[in-house]
Amino acid sequence: MKREELRLDFGAFIRELMRVKSIGLVCHHNADPDSLLSACVLKRILDSLKVKATIYAPADISELARKIMEELYDSEVNVLTDIKNIEENNALCLVDVSTLDQLSKELKDIILRKYRSKLFVIDHHTPHPDILKLVRAILIDPGACATGELVYMLAKEVNVRLDKRDIEALAVAILYDTKRFVIANRNVFKIMSEIFDMIDYNKLLSMFHKEMRIDEKIARLKAAIRARLFRTEIRGKEVVIALSHVSSYEASAARALLELGADLAIVSGGKKGVVRVCARCTRNFAELTNIHLGRDIMMKLGEEISGSGGGHALAASANGVGNPEEALTKALNILKMRIGVKLKEIR
Ligand SMILES: [Mn+2]
């Protein structure tokens, strides 16, 4: 199957699924709410069509996804994290998976050995060609915001009535993948308007809330108290940089400093000679300075602290040995070299 042949044919997809006696629905590595809840609702659709479906989350389930699934379905939906019996299924359907690399090596081998032309995919990412060579039927729309969106449309197209829990599960999948509608499209709002009277919107939103551990709260507050601040002007725009240290929760502390107003936050931490440094910056800072935190700061810092570092443009970290305050000074020096303008410390 070629890329050009991606077109949404709900009828054909379900017809092919109904020819299968038993199917394993496979979530991606560290299954998120979109992957897991889409699989749950897809199973309920298949149940009502008398197709035996089993859900697998072989490389585990994210904490949030598990929590929400339990809140919605109690213990009614069974998800297997063990794949020892997965080959009993006549076919597999990958849910929210766009490349076999999102699965374990073991499962990838099983698919390549046993499920050529017996693979289904329902997903909203651009598929990797490795998958398209193996599929029997697909429902892939890279323009969709969540797999939950496609599962909802599938249920509607094949006239399967979903109950309140299923509708809420799909709403959560959509809320999660759209970052509460920050990334959305017309169809997302259309679906939400269709289901809005059936869901308890505030309850669903509150499911995303996770109470922070007391240690994490304290680490964030200590990072704020101890922060050294620098200001500078880059291409006519003033920015503020915060440096701090904590004993744990460096990443969370760096995010907290950004939320408080820093354009760049670097937080070091660690105990017993092991040191970890995390950096976070705003997109605005990255664009102004052309600094990629992983490549330009943390990779170098990793070398300097006899460890390794790297990451993304806006979020990166380094691990090594030494003391957290020295590591911070090293990070500051790398930054000074790279930024090319004077940093003035705010006293
Ligand atoms: Mn997704």
Coordinates of C-alpha atoms and ligand atoms in Angstrom, one line a residue, residues 28 32 34-35 96 123-125 145-147 177, ligand 1:
H28 CA 2.3 2.0 21.6
D32 CA -0.9 7.5 26.4
D34 CA -5.2 8.5 23.2
S35 CA -3.7 5.1 22.4
D96 CA -2.1 5.3 17.5
D123 CA -3.8 6.3 13.6
H124 CA -3.4 10.0 13.0
H125 CA 0.3 10.3 12.3
C145 CA -5.7 15.4 15.9
A146 CA -6.2 12.2 17.8
T147 CA -6.9 8.5 17.1
D177 CA -3.8 14.8 22.2
Ligands
MN1 MN -2.4 10.1 19.5

